[in-house]
CSV table of C-alpha atoms in Angstrom, one decimal:
chain,number,residue,atom,x,y,z
K,1,MET,CA,100.7,111.9,57.5
K,2,ARG,CA,100.7,113.7,60.9
K,3,LYS,CA,99.3,111.2,63.4
K,4,VAL,CA,98.9,112.1,67.0
K,5,LYS,CA,97.7,110.1,70.0
K,6,VAL,CA,95.5,112.0,72.4
K,7,ALA,CA,94.6,110.9,75.9
K,8,MET,CA,91.7,111.8,78.2
K,9,ILE,CA,92.2,111.3,81.9
K,10,GLN,CA,89.1,110.6,84.1
K,11,MET,CA,89.8,110.7,87.8
K,12,GLN,CA,88.3,111.0,91.2
K,13,CYS,CA,89.4,114.0,93.2
K,14,SER,CA,90.3,114.3,96.9
K,15,PRO,CA,89.9,117.3,99.2
K,16,VAL,CA,93.7,117.2,99.6
K,17,GLN,CA,95.6,118.9,96.8
K,18,SER,CA,98.8,117.0,97.2
K,19,GLU,CA,97.0,113.7,96.7
K,20,ASN,CA,95.4,114.9,93.5
K,21,LEU,CA,98.7,116.1,92.1
K,22,GLU,CA,100.3,112.7,92.9
K,23,LYS,CA,97.4,110.8,91.2
K,24,ALA,CA,97.4,113.1,88.2
K,25,GLU,CA,101.2,112.6,87.7
K,26,SER,CA,100.7,108.8,87.9
K,27,LEU,CA,97.9,108.9,85.3
K,28,ILE,CA,99.9,111.2,83.0
K,29,ARG,CA,102.8,108.8,83.2
K,30,GLU,CA,100.5,105.9,82.3
K,31,ALA,CA,99.1,107.8,79.3
K,32,ALA,CA,102.6,108.8,78.1
K,33,GLY,CA,103.7,105.2,78.6
K,34,ARG,CA,100.9,104.1,76.2
K,35,GLY,CA,102.2,106.5,73.6
K,36,ALA,CA,100.0,109.6,74.2
K,37,ASN,CA,101.3,112.9,72.8
K,38,ILE,CA,98.6,115.2,74.2
K,39,ILE,CA,97.1,114.5,77.6
K,40,LEU,CA,94.1,116.2,79.1
K,41,LEU,CA,93.1,116.2,82.8
K,42,PRO,CA,89.6,117.2,84.2
K,43,GLU,CA,88.7,120.8,85.2
K,44,LEU,CA,90.2,122.0,88.5
K,45,PHE,CA,91.5,118.4,89.1
K,46,ASP,CA,93.8,119.5,92.0
K,47,ARG,CA,90.9,119.8,94.5
K,48,TRP,CA,87.3,118.9,95.2
K,49,TYR,CA,84.9,121.0,93.2
K,50,PHE,CA,85.0,123.9,95.7
K,51,CYS,CA,82.4,125.9,93.7
K,52,GLN,CA,79.7,123.7,95.2
K,53,GLU,CA,79.6,126.1,98.1
K,54,ARG,CA,80.5,129.8,98.7
K,55,ARG,CA,83.4,130.3,101.1
K,56,TYR,CA,85.6,133.4,101.0
K,57,GLU,CA,88.7,131.4,102.2
K,58,TYR,CA,88.6,129.4,99.0
K,59,TYR,CA,89.8,132.5,97.1
K,60,GLN,CA,93.2,131.7,98.5
K,61,TYR,CA,93.3,128.6,96.3
K,62,ALA,CA,94.0,130.9,93.3
K,63,MET,CA,97.6,131.5,92.3
K,64,SER,CA,99.5,133.0,89.4
K,65,VAL,CA,100.4,130.8,86.4
K,66,ASP,CA,104.1,131.1,87.4
K,67,GLU,CA,103.5,129.6,90.9
K,68,HIS,CA,100.5,127.3,90.8
K,69,PRO,CA,101.5,123.8,91.8
K,70,SER,CA,99.4,122.2,89.0
K,71,VAL,CA,101.1,124.3,86.4
K,72,LEU,CA,104.6,123.6,87.8
K,73,MET,CA,103.9,119.9,87.8
K,74,GLY,CA,102.7,120.1,84.2
K,75,LYS,CA,105.8,121.9,83.1
K,76,LYS,CA,108.1,119.3,84.7
K,77,LEU,CA,106.2,116.3,83.3
K,78,ALA,CA,105.8,117.8,79.8
K,79,LYS,CA,109.5,118.4,79.5
K,80,GLU,CA,110.4,115.0,80.9
K,81,LEU,CA,107.9,112.9,78.9
K,82,GLY,CA,107.8,115.0,75.7
K,83,VAL,CA,104.0,115.5,75.9
K,84,VAL,CA,101.6,118.4,75.6
K,85,LEU,CA,99.7,119.2,78.8
K,86,PRO,CA,96.8,121.6,78.9
K,87,ILE,CA,96.6,122.2,82.7
K,88,SER,CA,93.4,123.4,84.4
K,89,PHE,CA,94.0,125.8,87.4
K,90,TYR,CA,92.5,128.5,89.5
K,91,GLU,CA,94.4,131.6,88.3
K,92,LYS,CA,95.1,134.8,90.2
K,93,ASP,CA,96.1,137.7,88.0
K,94,GLY,CA,96.5,140.8,90.2
K,95,ASN,CA,93.2,141.4,91.9
K,96,VAL,CA,91.2,139.2,89.4
K,97,LEU,CA,90.6,135.5,89.6
K,98,TYR,CA,89.9,133.2,86.7
K,99,ASN,CA,89.1,129.6,85.8
K,100,SER,CA,92.0,129.0,83.4
K,101,ILE,CA,94.0,126.5,81.3
K,102,ALA,CA,97.8,126.8,81.0
K,103,CYS,CA,98.8,125.1,77.7
K,104,ILE,CA,102.3,123.5,78.1
K,105,ASP,CA,104.2,122.3,75.1
K,106,ALA,CA,106.2,119.1,74.8
K,107,ASP,CA,109.4,120.9,75.8
K,108,GLY,CA,107.9,122.2,79.1
K,109,SER,CA,107.4,125.8,77.8
K,110,LEU,CA,104.2,127.7,78.4
K,111,LEU,CA,102.4,128.5,75.2
K,112,GLY,CA,99.8,130.6,76.8
K,113,VAL,CA,96.7,130.8,79.0
K,114,TYR,CA,93.0,130.5,78.1
K,115,ARG,CA,90.5,131.9,80.6
K,116,LYS,CA,87.0,130.3,80.7
K,117,THR,CA,84.6,132.5,78.8
K,118,HIS,CA,81.2,131.3,80.0
K,119,ILE,CA,80.8,131.2,83.8
K,120,PRO,CA,77.8,129.2,85.2
K,121,ASP,CA,75.8,130.1,88.2
K,122,ASP,CA,73.4,127.3,89.3
K,123,HIS,CA,72.6,125.4,92.4
K,124,TYR,CA,75.9,123.9,93.6
K,125,TYR,CA,77.7,125.0,90.4
K,126,GLN,CA,78.3,128.5,91.9
K,127,GLU,CA,81.2,129.6,89.8
K,128,LYS,CA,80.3,133.3,89.5
K,129,PHE,CA,81.3,133.6,93.1
K,130,TYR,CA,84.9,132.5,92.3
K,131,PHE,CA,85.6,133.4,88.7
K,132,THR,CA,85.6,136.5,86.5
K,133,PRO,CA,84.6,135.8,82.9
K,134,GLY,CA,87.7,135.3,80.8
K,135,ASN,CA,89.2,138.1,78.7
K,136,THR,CA,91.5,136.0,76.4
K,137,GLY,CA,88.9,135.2,73.7
K,138,PHE,CA,88.8,131.7,72.3
K,139,ARG,CA,92.4,130.6,72.0
K,140,THR,CA,94.1,127.9,69.9
K,141,PHE,CA,97.7,126.7,70.6
K,142,ASP,CA,100.2,125.5,68.0
K,143,THR,CA,101.8,122.7,69.9
K,144,ALA,CA,104.5,120.2,68.9
K,145,TYR,CA,101.7,117.7,67.9
K,146,GLY,CA,99.2,120.0,66.2
K,147,VAL,CA,96.9,123.0,66.8
K,148,ILE,CA,94.6,122.4,69.7
K,149,GLY,CA,91.6,124.5,70.8
K,150,ILE,CA,90.5,124.4,74.4
K,151,GLY,CA,87.3,125.4,76.1
K,152,ILE,CA,86.4,124.7,79.8
K,153,CYS,CA,83.3,122.9,80.9
K,154,TRP,CA,80.3,125.3,80.5
K,155,ASP,CA,82.0,126.6,77.4
K,156,GLN,CA,81.2,123.2,75.8
K,157,TRP,CA,77.5,123.9,75.7
K,158,PHE,CA,77.9,126.9,73.3
K,159,PRO,CA,78.3,126.2,69.6
K,160,GLU,CA,80.0,129.5,69.3
K,161,THR,CA,82.9,128.2,71.3
K,162,ALA,CA,83.6,125.3,69.0
K,163,ARG,CA,83.1,127.3,65.8
K,164,ALA,CA,85.4,130.1,67.0
K,165,LEU,CA,88.1,127.6,67.8
K,166,ALA,CA,87.7,125.9,64.4
K,167,LEU,CA,87.9,129.2,62.7
K,168,ASN,CA,91.1,129.9,64.7
K,169,GLY,CA,92.6,126.8,63.2
K,170,ALA,CA,91.9,124.1,65.8
K,171,GLU,CA,92.7,120.6,64.5
K,172,MET,CA,91.1,119.1,67.6
K,173,ILE,CA,89.0,120.6,70.5
K,174,LEU,CA,89.5,119.6,74.1
K,175,PHE,CA,87.2,120.3,77.1
K,176,PRO,CA,88.3,119.7,80.7
K,177,THR,CA,85.1,119.2,82.6
K,178,ALA,CA,83.5,119.0,86.1
K,179,ILE,CA,79.9,117.9,85.7
K,180,GLY,CA,77.6,115.5,87.4
K,181,SER,CA,74.2,115.4,89.1
K,182,GLU,CA,71.7,118.2,88.6
K,183,PRO,CA,70.1,118.3,92.0
K,184,ILE,CA,67.5,120.9,91.3
K,185,LEU,CA,66.6,120.0,87.7
K,186,GLN,CA,66.5,116.3,88.7
K,187,VAL,CA,67.6,115.1,85.3
K,188,ASP,CA,70.5,113.0,84.1
K,189,SER,CA,72.2,115.4,81.8
K,190,MET,CA,75.0,113.0,80.7
K,191,GLU,CA,73.7,112.0,77.2
K,192,HIS,CA,72.7,115.6,76.5
K,193,TRP,CA,76.2,116.7,77.6
K,194,ARG,CA,77.7,114.3,75.2
K,195,ARG,CA,75.4,115.0,72.3
K,196,VAL,CA,76.0,118.8,72.3
K,197,MET,CA,79.7,118.2,71.9
K,198,GLN,CA,79.2,115.5,69.3
K,199,GLY,CA,77.3,118.1,67.3
K,200,HIS,CA,80.2,120.5,67.6
K,201,ALA,CA,82.5,117.9,66.1
K,202,ALA,CA,80.1,117.1,63.2
K,203,ALA,CA,79.4,120.8,62.5
K,204,ASN,CA,83.1,121.7,62.3
K,205,LEU,CA,84.5,118.4,61.2
K,206,VAL,CA,87.0,118.5,64.1
K,207,PRO,CA,87.4,115.8,66.7
K,208,VAL,CA,86.0,116.8,70.2
K,209,CYS,CA,87.2,115.2,73.4
K,210,ALA,CA,86.1,115.8,77.0
K,211,ALA,CA,87.8,114.7,80.3
K,212,ASN,CA,85.5,114.6,83.4
K,213,ARG,CA,85.9,113.7,87.0
K,214,ILE,CA,84.0,111.0,88.9
K,215,GLY,CA,82.8,110.4,92.5
K,216,LEU,CA,80.5,111.8,95.1
K,217,GLU,CA,81.6,115.1,96.7
K,218,GLU,CA,79.7,116.2,99.8
K,219,VAL,CA,79.4,119.5,101.6
K,220,TYR,CA,78.6,119.4,105.3
K,221,PRO,CA,77.0,122.3,107.3
K,222,CYS,CA,79.3,124.8,109.0
K,223,LYS,CA,79.1,128.5,109.9
K,224,GLU,CA,81.5,129.5,107.0
K,225,ASN,CA,79.1,128.1,104.4
K,226,SER,CA,75.9,129.3,106.1
K,227,PHE,CA,75.2,125.7,107.1
K,228,GLN,CA,74.8,124.5,103.6
K,229,SER,CA,74.4,120.7,103.1
K,230,SER,CA,74.7,119.4,99.5
K,231,SER,CA,76.4,116.9,97.3
K,232,LEU,CA,77.3,116.4,93.6
K,233,ASP,CA,77.8,113.0,92.0
K,234,PHE,CA,80.2,113.5,89.1
K,235,TYR,CA,79.2,111.1,86.3
K,236,GLY,CA,82.5,110.6,84.4
K,237,SER,CA,81.6,109.4,80.9
K,238,SER,CA,84.6,111.1,79.4
K,239,PHE,CA,84.8,110.5,75.7
K,240,MET,CA,86.6,111.1,72.4
K,241,SER,CA,84.8,111.6,69.1
K,242,ASP,CA,85.9,111.6,65.5
K,243,GLU,CA,85.3,114.5,63.1
K,244,THR,CA,81.7,113.3,62.4
K,245,GLY,CA,80.8,113.3,66.1
K,246,GLU,CA,80.8,109.5,66.4
K,247,ILE,CA,82.2,108.5,69.8
K,248,VAL,CA,85.3,106.4,69.3
K,249,GLU,CA,86.5,106.1,72.9
K,250,SER,CA,84.2,106.1,76.0
K,251,ALA,CA,84.8,105.9,79.8
K,252,PRO,CA,82.3,104.6,82.3
K,253,ARG,CA,80.5,106.7,84.9
K,254,ASP,CA,82.3,105.5,87.9
K,255,LYS,CA,85.8,104.3,87.1
K,256,GLU,CA,89.1,106.1,86.8
K,257,THR,CA,90.1,105.7,83.1
K,258,VAL,CA,92.7,106.7,80.6
K,259,LEU,CA,91.3,107.0,77.1
K,260,ILE,CA,93.6,107.1,74.1
K,261,HIS,CA,92.9,107.5,70.4
K,262,GLU,CA,95.0,108.3,67.4
K,263,TYR,CA,94.1,110.9,64.9
K,264,ASP,CA,95.5,111.6,61.5
K,265,LEU,CA,95.5,115.4,61.3
K,266,ASP,CA,96.4,115.6,57.6
K,267,GLN,CA,93.5,113.4,56.7
K,268,LEU,CA,91.2,115.4,58.9
K,269,MET,CA,92.2,118.6,57.1
K,270,LYS,CA,91.5,117.0,53.7
K,271,ASP,CA,88.1,116.0,54.9
K,272,ARG,CA,87.2,119.5,56.2
K,273,ILE,CA,88.2,121.1,52.9
K,274,ALA,CA,86.3,118.5,50.9
K,275,TRP,CA,83.0,119.0,52.7
K,276,GLY,CA,83.1,122.8,51.9
K,277,LEU,CA,81.5,123.8,55.2
K,278,PHE,CA,84.0,126.6,55.8
K,279,ARG,CA,84.0,127.6,52.1
K,280,ASP,CA,80.3,128.1,52.1
K,281,ARG,CA,80.0,130.1,55.3
K,282,ARG,CA,78.2,133.5,55.0
K,283,GLU,CA,79.6,135.7,57.7
K,284,GLU,CA,77.7,138.7,56.6
K,285,MET,CA,74.4,136.9,57.4
K,286,TYR,CA,75.3,136.0,61.0
K,287,GLY,CA,75.1,139.4,62.7
K,288,ILE,CA,72.2,138.2,64.9
K,289,ILE,CA,74.7,135.9,66.7
K,290,SER,CA,76.9,138.8,67.7
K,291,GLY,CA,74.0,141.2,68.3
K,292,THR,CA,75.0,143.5,65.4
K,293,LYS,CA,71.9,142.8,63.4
């Protein structure tokens, strides 16, 4: 049996990059010390969620995969600890900027980069100002501990993301996330956020795990942001599901947490085959999804 321990890190982020990297390293070491083989941090964990406001100087946060401090930290720790680290970072590729994941294998090597496909544009989640929609397609990575599929935050709301990753061979699906209060809608989206991903797990018979940040992040008026005043309260609630969508590990809304769960990948494969969901798919009938029918 191929058994793998997966960890979700839930953390509060500081405006200071170096503080976040130091905290992330400490939490990664904690997870590895508890036996985790694959460890996921939240989306854009190295800073406050800068997409809450539009400021041109924040474009300077983007760096190439070869030089970004978060990726360099991930390579070092993955090699030292023998763990797989999908690292969220603000990527600069020539003249284009992306919201990306660098998937680092347990020997510290870079397996590749996934670029966020679905880019939101809502009050205080103003990502279209910073990111170009990804051009990598939905990627899976064959790591030392199994094949993982990765989407980024808003990707998690689309069933096509999870299905494409499952069809590409994902044995588990991971979502680094930055989500919290909905100041205009005035709803608590947490349960809805969880349920949509639980449905992805059940529909594909693949475990789904999400790592979110916590804490209140506030924007104060200044000339550079056209005197915007706002705040987002990130609601944590990171979780890990089994292949039926049942939540097997759950974090609170307001506490830094390291979740760990063990999965038997061989048993999960047997279950997927036994259910026949992929056997009985009718691709020729799904043209409406891709706009070809």
